[in-house]
PDB file of C-alpha atoms in Angstrom:
ATOM      1  CA  ASN B   1     -52.363 -45.411  47.290  1.00 68.00           C
ATOM      2  CA  ALA B   2     -52.006 -41.743  46.280  1.00 78.00           C
ATOM      3  CA  GLY B   3     -48.190 -41.688  46.339  1.00 93.00           C
ATOM      4  CA  VAL B   4     -46.927 -38.142  46.854  1.00 96.00           C
ATOM      5  CA  THR B   5     -49.431 -35.296  46.988  1.00 97.00           C
ATOM      6  CA  GLN B   6     -48.825 -31.554  47.187  1.00 98.00           C
ATOM      7  CA  THR B   7     -51.030 -28.706  48.363  1.00 97.00           C
ATOM      8  CA  PRO B   8     -51.770 -26.193  46.881  1.00 97.00           C
ATOM      9  CA  LYS B   9     -51.371 -26.728  43.137  1.00 96.00           C
ATOM     10  CA  PHE B  10     -51.034 -23.040  42.358  1.00 97.00           C
ATOM     11  CA  ARG B  11     -50.626 -19.895  44.413  1.00 96.00           C
ATOM     12  CA  VAL B  12     -50.016 -16.205  43.804  1.00 97.00           C
ATOM     13  CA  LEU B  13     -48.269 -14.222  46.554  1.00 97.00           C
ATOM     14  CA  LYS B  14     -47.297 -10.616  46.969  1.00 97.00           C
ATOM     15  CA  THR B  15     -43.724  -9.793  47.930  1.00 98.00           C
ATOM     16  CA  GLY B  16     -43.296 -10.149  51.677  1.00 97.00           C
ATOM     17  CA  GLN B  17     -46.198 -12.524  52.235  1.00 97.00           C
ATOM     18  CA  SER B  18     -45.672 -15.908  53.813  1.00 96.00           C
ATOM     19  CA  MET B  19     -47.011 -19.318  52.948  1.00 96.00           C
ATOM     20  CA  THR B  20     -46.549 -23.018  53.606  1.00 97.00           C
ATOM     21  CA  LEU B  21     -46.475 -25.751  51.002  1.00 98.00           C
ATOM     22  CA  LEU B  22     -47.606 -29.157  52.191  1.00 97.00           C
ATOM     23  CA  CYS B  23     -46.274 -32.468  50.958  1.00 98.00           C
ATOM     24  CA  ALA B  24     -47.738 -35.801  52.005  1.00 98.00           C
ATOM     25  CA  GLN B  25     -46.710 -39.349  51.098  1.00 97.00           C
ATOM     26  CA  ASP B  26     -48.436 -42.623  51.903  1.00 95.00           C
ATOM     27  CA  MET B  27     -45.588 -44.985  51.003  1.00 92.00           C
ATOM     28  CA  ASN B  28     -44.014 -44.983  54.466  1.00 92.00           C
ATOM     29  CA  HIS B  29     -40.835 -43.505  53.014  1.00 91.00           C
ATOM     30  CA  GLU B  30     -38.149 -42.261  55.385  1.00 90.00           C
ATOM     31  CA  TYR B  31     -36.561 -39.688  53.103  1.00 91.00           C
ATOM     32  CA  MET B  32     -38.323 -36.621  51.757  1.00 93.00           C
ATOM     33  CA  TYR B  33     -37.102 -33.741  49.613  1.00 95.00           C
ATOM     34  CA  TRP B  34     -38.126 -30.329  48.368  1.00 97.00           C
ATOM     35  CA  TYR B  35     -36.927 -29.111  44.962  1.00 97.00           C
ATOM     36  CA  ARG B  36     -37.510 -26.087  42.841  1.00 97.00           C
ATOM     37  CA  GLN B  37     -37.513 -26.154  39.063  1.00 95.00           C
ATOM     38  CA  ASP B  38     -36.623 -23.093  37.051  1.00 93.00           C
ATOM     39  CA  PRO B  39     -36.334 -22.794  33.272  1.00 86.00           C
ATOM     40  CA  GLY B  40     -33.057 -24.155  31.923  1.00 82.00           C
ATOM     41  CA  MET B  41     -31.821 -25.243  35.349  1.00 85.00           C
ATOM     42  CA  GLY B  42     -33.377 -28.616  36.065  1.00 88.00           C
ATOM     43  CA  LEU B  43     -34.369 -29.420  39.644  1.00 94.00           C
ATOM     44  CA  ARG B  44     -32.411 -27.986  42.545  1.00 95.00           C
ATOM     45  CA  LEU B  45     -32.624 -29.354  46.070  1.00 94.00           C
ATOM     46  CA  ILE B  46     -33.867 -26.881  48.687  1.00 96.00           C
ATOM     47  CA  HIS B  47     -34.083 -28.964  51.872  1.00 96.00           C
ATOM     48  CA  TYR B  48     -34.395 -32.612  52.689  1.00 93.00           C
ATOM     49  CA  SER B  49     -35.225 -34.904  55.583  1.00 93.00           C
ATOM     50  CA  VAL B  50     -33.866 -38.359  56.405  1.00 89.00           C
ATOM     51  CA  GLY B  51     -36.539 -39.115  58.976  1.00 91.00           C
ATOM     52  CA  GLU B  52     -39.249 -37.745  61.232  1.00 94.00           C
ATOM     53  CA  GLY B  53     -37.989 -34.774  63.206  1.00 94.00           C
ATOM     54  CA  THR B  54     -34.882 -34.251  61.042  1.00 94.00           C
ATOM     55  CA  THR B  55     -34.166 -31.703  58.335  1.00 95.00           C
ATOM     56  CA  ALA B  56     -31.079 -30.583  56.435  1.00 93.00           C
ATOM     57  CA  LYS B  57     -30.113 -27.943  53.894  1.00 94.00           C
ATOM     58  CA  GLY B  58     -29.801 -28.706  50.232  1.00 92.00           C
ATOM     59  CA  GLU B  59     -28.281 -26.716  47.413  1.00 91.00           C
ATOM     60  CA  VAL B  60     -30.510 -23.596  47.556  1.00 95.00           C
ATOM     61  CA  PRO B  61     -31.941 -23.301  51.122  1.00 96.00           C
ATOM     62  CA  ASP B  62     -31.908 -19.517  51.597  1.00 96.00           C
ATOM     63  CA  GLY B  63     -35.355 -17.997  52.134  1.00 96.00           C
ATOM     64  CA  TYR B  64     -36.986 -21.329  52.982  1.00 98.00           C
ATOM     65  CA  ASN B  65     -37.650 -23.308  56.126  1.00 97.00           C
ATOM     66  CA  VAL B  66     -38.938 -26.843  56.526  1.00 97.00           C
ATOM     67  CA  SER B  67     -40.422 -29.105  59.148  1.00 97.00           C
ATOM     68  CA  ARG B  68     -40.993 -32.860  59.372  1.00 97.00           C
ATOM     69  CA  LEU B  69     -43.146 -33.356  62.456  1.00 95.00           C
ATOM     70  CA  LYS B  70     -44.796 -36.465  61.061  1.00 96.00           C
ATOM     71  CA  LYS B  71     -43.157 -39.106  58.907  1.00 96.00           C
ATOM     72  CA  GLN B  72     -45.703 -38.737  56.140  1.00 97.00           C
ATOM     73  CA  ASN B  73     -45.598 -34.933  55.918  1.00 97.00           C
ATOM     74  CA  PHE B  74     -42.907 -32.490  54.861  1.00 98.00           C
ATOM     75  CA  LEU B  75     -43.704 -28.768  54.982  1.00 98.00           C
ATOM     76  CA  LEU B  76     -41.895 -26.027  53.088  1.00 98.00           C
ATOM     77  CA  GLY B  77     -42.297 -22.483  54.382  1.00 98.00           C
ATOM     78  CA  LEU B  78     -41.583 -19.116  52.841  1.00 96.00           C
ATOM     79  CA  GLU B  79     -41.472 -16.514  55.592  1.00 92.00           C
ATOM     80  CA  SER B  80     -41.181 -13.445  53.339  1.00 96.00           C
ATOM     81  CA  ALA B  81     -41.718 -14.264  49.678  1.00 96.00           C
ATOM     82  CA  ALA B  82     -39.561 -12.626  47.013  1.00 97.00           C
ATOM     83  CA  PRO B  83     -40.037 -12.535  43.222  1.00 97.00           C
ATOM     84  CA  SER B  84     -36.913 -14.727  42.904  1.00 96.00           C
ATOM     85  CA  GLN B  85     -38.904 -17.509  44.581  1.00 97.00           C
ATOM     86  CA  THR B  86     -41.309 -17.681  41.650  1.00 97.00           C
ATOM     87  CA  SER B  87     -40.861 -21.269  40.566  1.00 97.00           C
ATOM     88  CA  VAL B  88     -42.396 -24.708  40.411  1.00 97.00           C
ATOM     89  CA  TYR B  89     -41.850 -26.639  43.626  1.00 98.00           C
ATOM     90  CA  PHE B  90     -41.672 -30.414  43.718  1.00 98.00           C
ATOM     91  CA  CYS B  91     -41.715 -32.673  46.706  1.00 97.00           C
ATOM     92  CA  ALA B  92     -40.258 -36.174  46.514  1.00 95.00           C
ATOM     93  CA  SER B  93     -39.781 -39.165  48.771  1.00 93.00           C
ATOM     94  CA  SER B  94     -37.671 -42.304  48.756  1.00 89.00           C
ATOM     95  CA  GLN B  95     -37.265 -45.425  50.828  1.00 83.00           C
ATOM     96  CA  THR B  96     -34.101 -46.638  52.473  1.00 68.00           C
ATOM     97  CA  THR B  97     -34.297 -50.407  52.196  1.00 53.00           C
ATOM     98  CA  GLY B  98     -35.063 -52.910  49.462  1.00 45.00           C
ATOM     99  CA  PHE B  99     -34.453 -50.498  46.642  1.00 52.00           C
ATOM    100  CA  PRO B 100     -31.833 -47.866  45.896  1.00 60.00           C
ATOM    101  CA  GLN B 101     -32.614 -44.916  48.070  1.00 57.00           C
ATOM    102  CA  GLU B 102     -31.767 -42.675  45.185  1.00 66.00           C
ATOM    103  CA  THR B 103     -34.987 -43.589  43.361  1.00 80.00           C
ATOM    104  CA  GLN B 104     -37.269 -40.753  44.317  1.00 88.00           C
ATOM    105  CA  TYR B 105     -41.007 -40.472  43.737  1.00 92.00           C
ATOM    106  CA  PHE B 106     -42.299 -37.020  42.962  1.00 95.00           C
ATOM    107  CA  GLY B 107     -45.490 -35.125  43.621  1.00 97.00           C
ATOM    108  CA  PRO B 108     -47.308 -33.187  40.878  1.00 96.00           C
ATOM    109  CA  GLY B 109     -45.776 -29.841  41.827  1.00 97.00           C
ATOM    110  CA  THR B 110     -46.883 -26.465  43.167  1.00 97.00           C
ATOM    111  CA  ARG B 111     -46.642 -23.489  40.851  1.00 97.00           C
ATOM    112  CA  LEU B 112     -45.842 -20.337  42.832  1.00 97.00           C
ATOM    113  CA  LEU B 113     -45.921 -16.815  41.460  1.00 97.00           C
ATOM    114  CA  VAL B 114     -44.573 -13.995  43.610  1.00 97.00           C
ATOM    115  CA  LEU B 115     -45.504 -10.511  42.442  1.00 97.00           C
TER     116      LEU B 115
ATOM    117  CA  ASP P   1     -21.450 -25.218  39.131  1.00 72.00           C
ATOM    118  CA  GLN P   2     -23.615 -27.774  37.398  1.00 83.00           C
ATOM    119  CA  GLN P   3     -22.225 -31.270  37.934  1.00 92.00           C
ATOM    120  CA  VAL P   4     -24.696 -32.940  35.590  1.00 95.00           C
ATOM    121  CA  LYS P   5     -25.112 -31.519  32.122  1.00 96.00           C
ATOM    122  CA  GLN P   6     -27.546 -32.211  29.341  1.00 96.00           C
ATOM    123  CA  ASN P   7     -26.240 -30.139  26.478  1.00 91.00           C
ATOM    124  CA  SER P   8     -29.132 -30.719  24.106  1.00 94.00           C
ATOM    125  CA  PRO P   9     -32.197 -28.793  25.272  1.00 94.00           C
ATOM    126  CA  SER P  10     -34.390 -30.389  22.632  1.00 96.00           C
ATOM    127  CA  LEU P  11     -34.591 -33.384  20.324  1.00 97.00           C
ATOM    128  CA  SER P  12     -37.040 -34.101  17.526  1.00 97.00           C
ATOM    129  CA  VAL P  13     -37.393 -37.671  16.242  1.00 97.00           C
ATOM    130  CA  GLN P  14     -39.724 -39.489  13.939  1.00 97.00           C
ATOM    131  CA  GLU P  15     -42.036 -42.154  15.326  1.00 97.00           C
ATOM    132  CA  GLY P  16     -40.430 -45.590  15.101  1.00 97.00           C
ATOM    133  CA  ARG P  17     -36.881 -44.225  15.039  1.00 98.00           C
ATOM    134  CA  ILE P  18     -34.326 -44.253  17.834  1.00 98.00           C
ATOM    135  CA  SER P  19     -34.068 -41.385  20.317  1.00 98.00           C
ATOM    136  CA  ILE P  20     -30.651 -40.875  21.905  1.00 98.00           C
ATOM    137  CA  LEU P  21     -30.358 -38.548  24.868  1.00 98.00           C
ATOM    138  CA  ASN P  22     -26.978 -37.650  26.284  1.00 98.00           C
ATOM    139  CA  CYS P  23     -25.774 -36.652  29.713  1.00 98.00           C
ATOM    140  CA  ASP P  24     -22.318 -35.716  31.002  1.00 98.00           C
ATOM    141  CA  TYR P  25     -21.146 -35.399  34.573  1.00 97.00           C
ATOM    142  CA  THR P  26     -18.102 -33.992  36.297  1.00 96.00           C
ATOM    143  CA  ASN P  27     -18.153 -35.526  39.782  1.00 93.00           C
ATOM    144  CA  SER P  28     -16.190 -38.793  39.833  1.00 92.00           C
ATOM    145  CA  MET P  29     -17.890 -39.719  43.124  1.00 91.00           C
ATOM    146  CA  PHE P  30     -21.235 -40.247  41.406  1.00 92.00           C
ATOM    147  CA  ASP P  31     -22.059 -43.946  41.492  1.00 89.00           C
ATOM    148  CA  TYR P  32     -25.730 -44.127  40.638  1.00 90.00           C
ATOM    149  CA  PHE P  33     -27.503 -42.587  37.689  1.00 93.00           C
ATOM    150  CA  LEU P  34     -31.157 -42.204  36.865  1.00 93.00           C
ATOM    151  CA  TRP P  35     -33.386 -40.944  34.094  1.00 96.00           C
ATOM    152  CA  TYR P  36     -36.682 -39.280  34.837  1.00 96.00           C
ATOM    153  CA  LYS P  37     -39.462 -38.415  32.426  1.00 97.00           C
ATOM    154  CA  LYS P  38     -41.707 -35.407  32.903  1.00 96.00           C
ATOM    155  CA  TYR P  39     -44.947 -34.466  31.215  1.00 96.00           C
ATOM    156  CA  PRO P  40     -46.290 -30.889  31.447  1.00 92.00           C
ATOM    157  CA  ALA P  41     -48.034 -30.054  34.726  1.00 90.00           C
ATOM    158  CA  GLU P  42     -46.908 -33.339  36.281  1.00 93.00           C
ATOM    159  CA  GLY P  43     -44.048 -34.365  38.515  1.00 95.00           C
ATOM    160  CA  PRO P  44     -41.050 -36.287  37.163  1.00 96.00           C
ATOM    161  CA  THR P  45     -41.481 -40.054  37.065  1.00 95.00           C
ATOM    162  CA  PHE P  46     -38.674 -42.556  37.379  1.00 93.00           C
ATOM    163  CA  LEU P  47     -37.779 -44.228  34.107  1.00 95.00           C
ATOM    164  CA  ILE P  48     -34.595 -46.265  34.414  1.00 95.00           C
ATOM    165  CA  SER P  49     -31.377 -46.297  36.398  1.00 93.00           C
ATOM    166  CA  ILE P  50     -27.896 -47.726  36.332  1.00 93.00           C
ATOM    167  CA  SER P  51     -25.261 -48.402  38.943  1.00 90.00           C
ATOM    168  CA  SER P  52     -21.640 -47.527  38.276  1.00 91.00           C
ATOM    169  CA  ILE P  53     -20.713 -51.213  38.412  1.00 91.00           C
ATOM    170  CA  LYS P  54     -22.599 -51.757  35.171  1.00 93.00           C
ATOM    171  CA  ASP P  55     -22.230 -50.257  31.729  1.00 95.00           C
ATOM    172  CA  LYS P  56     -25.682 -51.061  30.411  1.00 97.00           C
ATOM    173  CA  ASN P  57     -29.189 -51.501  31.745  1.00 96.00           C
ATOM    174  CA  GLU P  58     -32.215 -52.323  29.661  1.00 97.00           C
ATOM    175  CA  ASP P  59     -35.931 -52.091  30.382  1.00 96.00           C
ATOM    176  CA  GLY P  60     -38.202 -52.699  27.431  1.00 97.00           C
ATOM    177  CA  ARG P  61     -37.727 -49.939  24.875  1.00 98.00           C
ATOM    178  CA  PHE P  62     -35.370 -48.027  27.158  1.00 98.00           C
ATOM    179  CA  THR P  63     -31.653 -48.688  27.506  1.00 98.00           C
ATOM    180  CA  VAL P  64     -29.146 -46.663  29.480  1.00 98.00           C
ATOM    181  CA  PHE P  65     -25.435 -46.843  28.713  1.00 98.00           C
ATOM    182  CA  LEU P  66     -22.730 -45.683  31.094  1.00 97.00           C
ATOM    183  CA  ASN P  67     -19.176 -44.789  30.103  1.00 97.00           C
ATOM    184  CA  LYS P  68     -17.383 -44.059  33.367  1.00 95.00           C
ATOM    185  CA  SER P  69     -14.054 -43.166  31.825  1.00 96.00           C
ATOM    186  CA  ALA P  70     -15.762 -40.486  29.728  1.00 97.00           C
ATOM    187  CA  LYS P  71     -18.171 -39.524  32.537  1.00 97.00           C
ATOM    188  CA  HIS P  72     -20.969 -39.907  30.054  1.00 98.00           C
ATOM    189  CA  LEU P  73     -24.284 -41.687  29.952  1.00 97.00           C
ATOM    190  CA  SER P  74     -26.948 -41.963  27.329  1.00 98.00           C
ATOM    191  CA  LEU P  75     -30.562 -43.071  27.114  1.00 98.00           C
ATOM    192  CA  HIS P  76     -31.774 -44.890  24.028  1.00 98.00           C
ATOM    193  CA  ILE P  77     -35.461 -45.195  23.247  1.00 98.00           C
ATOM    194  CA  VAL P  78     -36.257 -47.738  20.546  1.00 97.00           C
ATOM    195  CA  PRO P  79     -38.670 -47.450  18.860  1.00 98.00           C
ATOM    196  CA  SER P  80     -39.807 -43.955  19.751  1.00 98.00           C
ATOM    197  CA  GLN P  81     -43.531 -43.454  20.209  1.00 97.00           C
ATOM    198  CA  PRO P  82     -45.644 -40.270  20.353  1.00 96.00           C
ATOM    199  CA  GLY P  83     -46.268 -40.915  24.071  1.00 96.00           C
ATOM    200  CA  ASP P  84     -42.523 -40.544  24.625  1.00 98.00           C
ATOM    201  CA  SER P  85     -42.801 -36.817  23.949  1.00 98.00           C
ATOM    202  CA  ALA P  86     -41.756 -35.313  27.280  1.00 97.00           C
ATOM    203  CA  VAL P  87     -38.834 -33.701  29.078  1.00 97.00           C
ATOM    204  CA  TYR P  88     -36.161 -36.175  30.158  1.00 98.00           C
ATOM    205  CA  PHE P  89     -33.928 -35.430  33.123  1.00 97.00           C
ATOM    206  CA  CYS P  90     -30.657 -37.123  33.856  1.00 97.00           C
ATOM    207  CA  ALA P  91     -29.768 -37.353  37.567  1.00 94.00           C
ATOM    208  CA  ALA P  92     -26.823 -38.633  39.567  1.00 92.00           C
ATOM    209  CA  SER P  93     -26.078 -39.532  43.146  1.00 88.00           C
ATOM    210  CA  ALA P  94     -22.878 -40.066  45.116  1.00 86.00           C
ATOM    211  CA  ALA P  95     -22.384 -42.756  47.716  1.00 77.00           C
ATOM    212  CA  ASP P  96     -23.498 -41.829  51.238  1.00 72.00           C
ATOM    213  CA  SER P  97     -25.338 -38.781  49.962  1.00 75.00           C
ATOM    214  CA  TRP P  98     -28.612 -39.645  51.680  1.00 69.00           C
ATOM    215  CA  GLY P  99     -30.148 -40.245  48.279  1.00 73.00           C
ATOM    216  CA  LYS P 100     -29.645 -36.644  47.200  1.00 83.00           C
ATOM    217  CA  LEU P 101     -29.772 -36.233  43.455  1.00 89.00           C
ATOM    218  CA  GLN P 102     -28.069 -33.777  41.119  1.00 92.00           C
ATOM    219  CA  PHE P 103     -30.208 -33.112  38.063  1.00 95.00           C
ATOM    220  CA  GLY P 104     -29.376 -32.000  34.572  1.00 96.00           C
ATOM    221  CA  ALA P 105     -31.382 -29.238  32.903  1.00 95.00           C
ATOM    222  CA  GLY P 106     -33.451 -31.655  30.851  1.00 96.00           C
ATOM    223  CA  THR P 107     -33.984 -32.482  27.183  1.00 97.00           C
ATOM    224  CA  GLN P 108     -37.343 -31.889  25.545  1.00 97.00           C
ATOM    225  CA  VAL P 109     -38.138 -34.800  23.227  1.00 98.00           C
ATOM    226  CA  VAL P 110     -40.766 -34.438  20.523  1.00 98.00           C
ATOM    227  CA  VAL P 111     -41.778 -37.555  18.630  1.00 97.00           C
ATOM    228  CA  THR P 112     -43.480 -36.755  15.358  1.00 95.00           C
ATOM    229  CA  PRO P 113     -45.824 -39.132  13.494  1.00 90.00           C
TER     230      PRO P 113
END
């Protein structure tokens, strides 16, 4: 049981390049989330999904797109990277029954540097 | 506008003593509160939570207190151990929010021998 995994762990991009961050969970959770963490600001929600095939905007969605084609995977895309998107990205998941859905389980993070 | 605030960015405590971390919130609709612990280069891990119908929840060395009238919660760690050195995030959720969490900026705790 790996929990929540993220790929890649670290990436350097040039301004304008695109990339996709992959999140996978093996806990059969319905809900999945993408956050970014910046110094002094805690974690901010980018996008989230309440089930396969659904996505919704979070607090800071601009410049990102997401897809949830399979229940276990949640992809975060940057179509044209900007230096302001330099951050650490965390994926999380939570279940909807038997335990408060607010208890989220996090992946190890992806460190992204945009030059 | 940050709805969850942790005003102390860092805390240093001696091993064996009590660590007290504080968190304030502004949204009166928040009804569930959590603390997460984060080590460097790892993702946050769930530590303890409390529902708004309670004012205290205890789990081993960790106790969370909630004061709804003051919109304030605190995490007590007794006794503090070197392995407790980490960043602690306070988070809150409102009812029917699809589990979405609002996080504070975190408090870096350093436990010294």
